[in-house]
mmCIF file of C-alpha atoms in Angstrom:
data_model
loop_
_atom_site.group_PDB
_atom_site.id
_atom_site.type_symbol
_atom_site.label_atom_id
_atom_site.label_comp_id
_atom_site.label_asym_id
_atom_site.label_seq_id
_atom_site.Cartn_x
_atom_site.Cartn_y
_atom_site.Cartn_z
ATOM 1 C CA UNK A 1 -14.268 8.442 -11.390
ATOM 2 C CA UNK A 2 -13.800 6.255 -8.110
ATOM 3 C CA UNK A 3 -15.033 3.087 -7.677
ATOM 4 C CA UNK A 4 -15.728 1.645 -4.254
ATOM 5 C CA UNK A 5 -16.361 -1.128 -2.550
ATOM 6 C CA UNK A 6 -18.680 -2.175 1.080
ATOM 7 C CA UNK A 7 -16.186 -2.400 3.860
ATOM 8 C CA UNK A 8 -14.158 -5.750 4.797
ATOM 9 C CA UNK A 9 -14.444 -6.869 7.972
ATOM 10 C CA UNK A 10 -10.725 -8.186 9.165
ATOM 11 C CA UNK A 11 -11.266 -9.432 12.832
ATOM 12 C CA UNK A 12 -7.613 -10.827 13.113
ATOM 13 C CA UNK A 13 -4.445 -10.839 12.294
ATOM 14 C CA UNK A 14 -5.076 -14.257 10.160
ATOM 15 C CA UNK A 15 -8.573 -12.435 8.299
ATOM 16 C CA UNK A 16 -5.748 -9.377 7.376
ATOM 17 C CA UNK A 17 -2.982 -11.670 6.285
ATOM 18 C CA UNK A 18 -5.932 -13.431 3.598
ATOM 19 C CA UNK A 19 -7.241 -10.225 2.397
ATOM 20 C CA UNK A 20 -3.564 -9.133 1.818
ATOM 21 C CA UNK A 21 -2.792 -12.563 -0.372
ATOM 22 C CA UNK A 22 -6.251 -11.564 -2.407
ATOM 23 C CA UNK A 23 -4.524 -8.181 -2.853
ATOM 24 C CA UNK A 24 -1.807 -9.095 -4.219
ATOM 25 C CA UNK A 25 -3.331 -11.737 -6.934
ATOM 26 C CA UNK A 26 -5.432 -8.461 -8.427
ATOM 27 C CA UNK A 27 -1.692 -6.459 -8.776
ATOM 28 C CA UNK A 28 0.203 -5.596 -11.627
ATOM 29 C CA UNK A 29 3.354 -3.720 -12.520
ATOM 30 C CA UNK A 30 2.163 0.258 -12.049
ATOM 31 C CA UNK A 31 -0.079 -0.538 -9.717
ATOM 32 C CA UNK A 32 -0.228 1.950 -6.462
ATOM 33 C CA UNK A 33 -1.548 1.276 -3.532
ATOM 34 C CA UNK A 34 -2.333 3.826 -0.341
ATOM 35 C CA UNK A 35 -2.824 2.410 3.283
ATOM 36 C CA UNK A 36 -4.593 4.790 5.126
ATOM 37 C CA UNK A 37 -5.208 4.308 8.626
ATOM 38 C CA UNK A 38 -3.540 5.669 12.296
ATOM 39 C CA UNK A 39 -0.751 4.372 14.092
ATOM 40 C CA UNK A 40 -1.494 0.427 14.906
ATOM 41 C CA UNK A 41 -4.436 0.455 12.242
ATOM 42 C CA UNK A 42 -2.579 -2.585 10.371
ATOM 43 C CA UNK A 43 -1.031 -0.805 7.461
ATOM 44 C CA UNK A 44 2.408 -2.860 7.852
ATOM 45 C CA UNK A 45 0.792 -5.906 8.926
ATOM 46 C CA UNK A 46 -1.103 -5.623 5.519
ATOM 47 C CA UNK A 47 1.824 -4.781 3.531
ATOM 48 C CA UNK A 48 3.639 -7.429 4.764
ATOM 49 C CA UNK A 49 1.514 -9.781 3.970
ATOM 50 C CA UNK A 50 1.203 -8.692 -0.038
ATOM 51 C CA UNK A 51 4.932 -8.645 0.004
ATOM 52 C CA UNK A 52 4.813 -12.346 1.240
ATOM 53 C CA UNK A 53 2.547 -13.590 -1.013
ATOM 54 C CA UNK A 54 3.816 -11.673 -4.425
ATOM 55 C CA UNK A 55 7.628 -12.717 -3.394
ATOM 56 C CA UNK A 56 6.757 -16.615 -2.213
ATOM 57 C CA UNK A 57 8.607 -15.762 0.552
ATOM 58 C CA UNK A 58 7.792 -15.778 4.271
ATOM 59 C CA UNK A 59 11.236 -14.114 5.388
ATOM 60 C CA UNK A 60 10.605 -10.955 7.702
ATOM 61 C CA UNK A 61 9.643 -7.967 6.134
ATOM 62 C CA UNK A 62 10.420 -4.775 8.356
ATOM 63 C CA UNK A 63 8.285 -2.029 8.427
ATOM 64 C CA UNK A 64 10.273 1.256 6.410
ATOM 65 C CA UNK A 65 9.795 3.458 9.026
ATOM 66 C CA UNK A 66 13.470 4.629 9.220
ATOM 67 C CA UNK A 67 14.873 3.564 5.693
ATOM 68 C CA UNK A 68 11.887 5.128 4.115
ATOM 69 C CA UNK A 69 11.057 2.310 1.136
ATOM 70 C CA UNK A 70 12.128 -1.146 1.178
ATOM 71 C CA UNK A 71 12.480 -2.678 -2.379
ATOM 72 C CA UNK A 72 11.514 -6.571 -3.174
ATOM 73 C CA UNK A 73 12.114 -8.354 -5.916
ATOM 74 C CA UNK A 74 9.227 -10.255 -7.609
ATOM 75 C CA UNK A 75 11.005 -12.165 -10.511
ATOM 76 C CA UNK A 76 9.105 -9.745 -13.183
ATOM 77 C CA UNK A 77 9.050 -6.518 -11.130
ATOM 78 C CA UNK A 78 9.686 -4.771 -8.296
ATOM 79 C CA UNK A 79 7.697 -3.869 -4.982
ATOM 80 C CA UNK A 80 8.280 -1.008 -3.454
ATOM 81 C CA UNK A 81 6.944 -0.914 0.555
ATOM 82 C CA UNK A 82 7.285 3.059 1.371
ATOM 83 C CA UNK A 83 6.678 4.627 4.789
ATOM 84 C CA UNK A 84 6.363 8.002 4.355
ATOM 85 C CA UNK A 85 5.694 9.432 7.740
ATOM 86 C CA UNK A 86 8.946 11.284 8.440
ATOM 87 C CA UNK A 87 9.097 12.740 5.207
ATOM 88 C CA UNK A 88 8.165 16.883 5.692
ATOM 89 C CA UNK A 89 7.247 17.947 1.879
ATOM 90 C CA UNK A 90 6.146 16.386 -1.696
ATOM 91 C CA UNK A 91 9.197 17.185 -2.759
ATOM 92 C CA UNK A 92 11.021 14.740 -0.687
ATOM 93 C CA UNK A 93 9.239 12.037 -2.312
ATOM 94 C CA UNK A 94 10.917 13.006 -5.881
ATOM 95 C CA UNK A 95 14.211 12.326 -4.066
ATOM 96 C CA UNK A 96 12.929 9.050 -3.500
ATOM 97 C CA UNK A 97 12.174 8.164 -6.891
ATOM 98 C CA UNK A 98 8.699 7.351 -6.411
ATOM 99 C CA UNK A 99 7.443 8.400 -9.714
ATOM 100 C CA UNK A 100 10.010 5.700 -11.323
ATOM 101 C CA UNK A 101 8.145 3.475 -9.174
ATOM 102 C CA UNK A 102 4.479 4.295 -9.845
ATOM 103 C CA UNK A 103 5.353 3.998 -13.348
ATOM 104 C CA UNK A 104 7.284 0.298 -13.411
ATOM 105 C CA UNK A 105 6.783 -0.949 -9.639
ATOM 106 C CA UNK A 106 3.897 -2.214 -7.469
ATOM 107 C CA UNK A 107 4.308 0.133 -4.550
ATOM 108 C CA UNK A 108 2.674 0.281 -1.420
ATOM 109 C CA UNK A 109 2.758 3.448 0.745
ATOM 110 C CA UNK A 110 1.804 3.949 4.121
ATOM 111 C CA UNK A 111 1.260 8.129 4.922
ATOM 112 C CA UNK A 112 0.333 8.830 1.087
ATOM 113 C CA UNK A 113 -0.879 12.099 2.280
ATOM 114 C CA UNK A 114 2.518 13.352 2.552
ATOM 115 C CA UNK A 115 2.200 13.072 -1.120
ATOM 116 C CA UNK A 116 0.409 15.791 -1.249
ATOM 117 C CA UNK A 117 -0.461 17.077 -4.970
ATOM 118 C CA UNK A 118 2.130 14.762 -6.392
ATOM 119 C CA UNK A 119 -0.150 11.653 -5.430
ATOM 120 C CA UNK A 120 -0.716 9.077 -9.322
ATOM 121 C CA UNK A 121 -3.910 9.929 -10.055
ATOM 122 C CA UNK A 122 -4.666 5.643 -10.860
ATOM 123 C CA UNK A 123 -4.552 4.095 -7.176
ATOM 124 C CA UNK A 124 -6.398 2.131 -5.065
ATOM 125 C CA UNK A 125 -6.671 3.409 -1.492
ATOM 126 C CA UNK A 126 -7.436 0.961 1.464
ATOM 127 C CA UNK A 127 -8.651 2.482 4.692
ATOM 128 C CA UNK A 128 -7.999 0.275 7.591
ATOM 129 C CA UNK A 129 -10.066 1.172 10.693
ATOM 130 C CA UNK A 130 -10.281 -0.582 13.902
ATOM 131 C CA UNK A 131 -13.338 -2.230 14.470
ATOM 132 C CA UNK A 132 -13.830 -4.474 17.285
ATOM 133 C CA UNK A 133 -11.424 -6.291 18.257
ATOM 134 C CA UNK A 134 -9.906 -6.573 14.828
ATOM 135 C CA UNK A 135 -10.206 -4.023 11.978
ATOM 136 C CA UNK A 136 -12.299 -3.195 8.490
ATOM 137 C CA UNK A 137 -11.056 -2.253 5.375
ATOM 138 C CA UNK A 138 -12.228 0.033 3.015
ATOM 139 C CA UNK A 139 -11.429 0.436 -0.748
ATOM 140 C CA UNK A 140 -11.695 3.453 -2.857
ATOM 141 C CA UNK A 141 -10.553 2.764 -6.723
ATOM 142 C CA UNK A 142 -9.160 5.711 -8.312
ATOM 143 C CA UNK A 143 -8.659 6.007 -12.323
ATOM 144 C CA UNK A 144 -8.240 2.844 -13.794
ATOM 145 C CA UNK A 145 -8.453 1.204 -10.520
ATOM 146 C CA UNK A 146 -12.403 2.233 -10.183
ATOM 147 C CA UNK A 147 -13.290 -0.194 -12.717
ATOM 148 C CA UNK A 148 -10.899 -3.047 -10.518
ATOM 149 C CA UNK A 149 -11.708 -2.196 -7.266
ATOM 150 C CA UNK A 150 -14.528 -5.112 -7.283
ATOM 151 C CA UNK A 151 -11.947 -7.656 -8.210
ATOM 152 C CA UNK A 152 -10.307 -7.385 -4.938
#
């Protein structure tokens, strides 16, 4: 079952860095969540701003383009920021230890197609589009995130 949600409109950087503190009040330990968009479609930007916001901290948070995750610490869990562009098979992700992650972590992953067929079957997925001059965000709850999806 997916639950989903009408779009959000996010016409600057300010609008993005809101939706991404409402984000991260509705997450919990296990939770996975996909950004979907192109290159420049705000994926980071909104990462960055759940990481802020579930870590009380405004220090920079790089984009894991080269490391390939970039862990944070919580106080009662982990997040785990993933970029999964480079990555060339599902496999890879194992090596990673991504399914640790989806199990205990809140992890947000940018490319989760590379996932292929090893993709958690509970996860929201956030489409970010450009619209405008800003963007609009789309949610799609899958699993136990259909019945959530609302509360974001």
């Amino acid at each position: 079952m997916t639950g989903r949600r009408n779009p959000i409109s996010l016409p600057d950087e300010a609008a993005t860095a809101a939706f991404g503190r409402r984000l991260a009040a509705a997450l919990i330990p296990g939770d996975v969540v996909f950004l979907v968009g192109g290159l420049g479609a705000g994926k980071t930007a909104l990462a960055r701003a759940v990481v802020r916001a579930l870590t009380g901290e405004a220090d920079e948070v790089p984009s894991p383009t080269y490391t390939l995750v970039q862990t944070y610490d919580a106080g009662a869990f982990e997040i785990w920021h993933c970029d999964l562009y480079r990555l060339s098979s599902p496999s890879e992700a194992v090596e990673l230890g991504l399914e640790d992650a989806f199990a205990e972590a809140v992890v947000l992953v940018e490319w989760p197609d590379r996932l292929g067929d090893r993709a958690p079957a509970d996860r929201l997925e956030i489409q970010l589009e450009p619209a405008g001059g800003g963007r609009v965000a789309r949610l799609a709850g899958h699993g136990r995130w259909a019945a959530r999806v609302d509360g974001v």
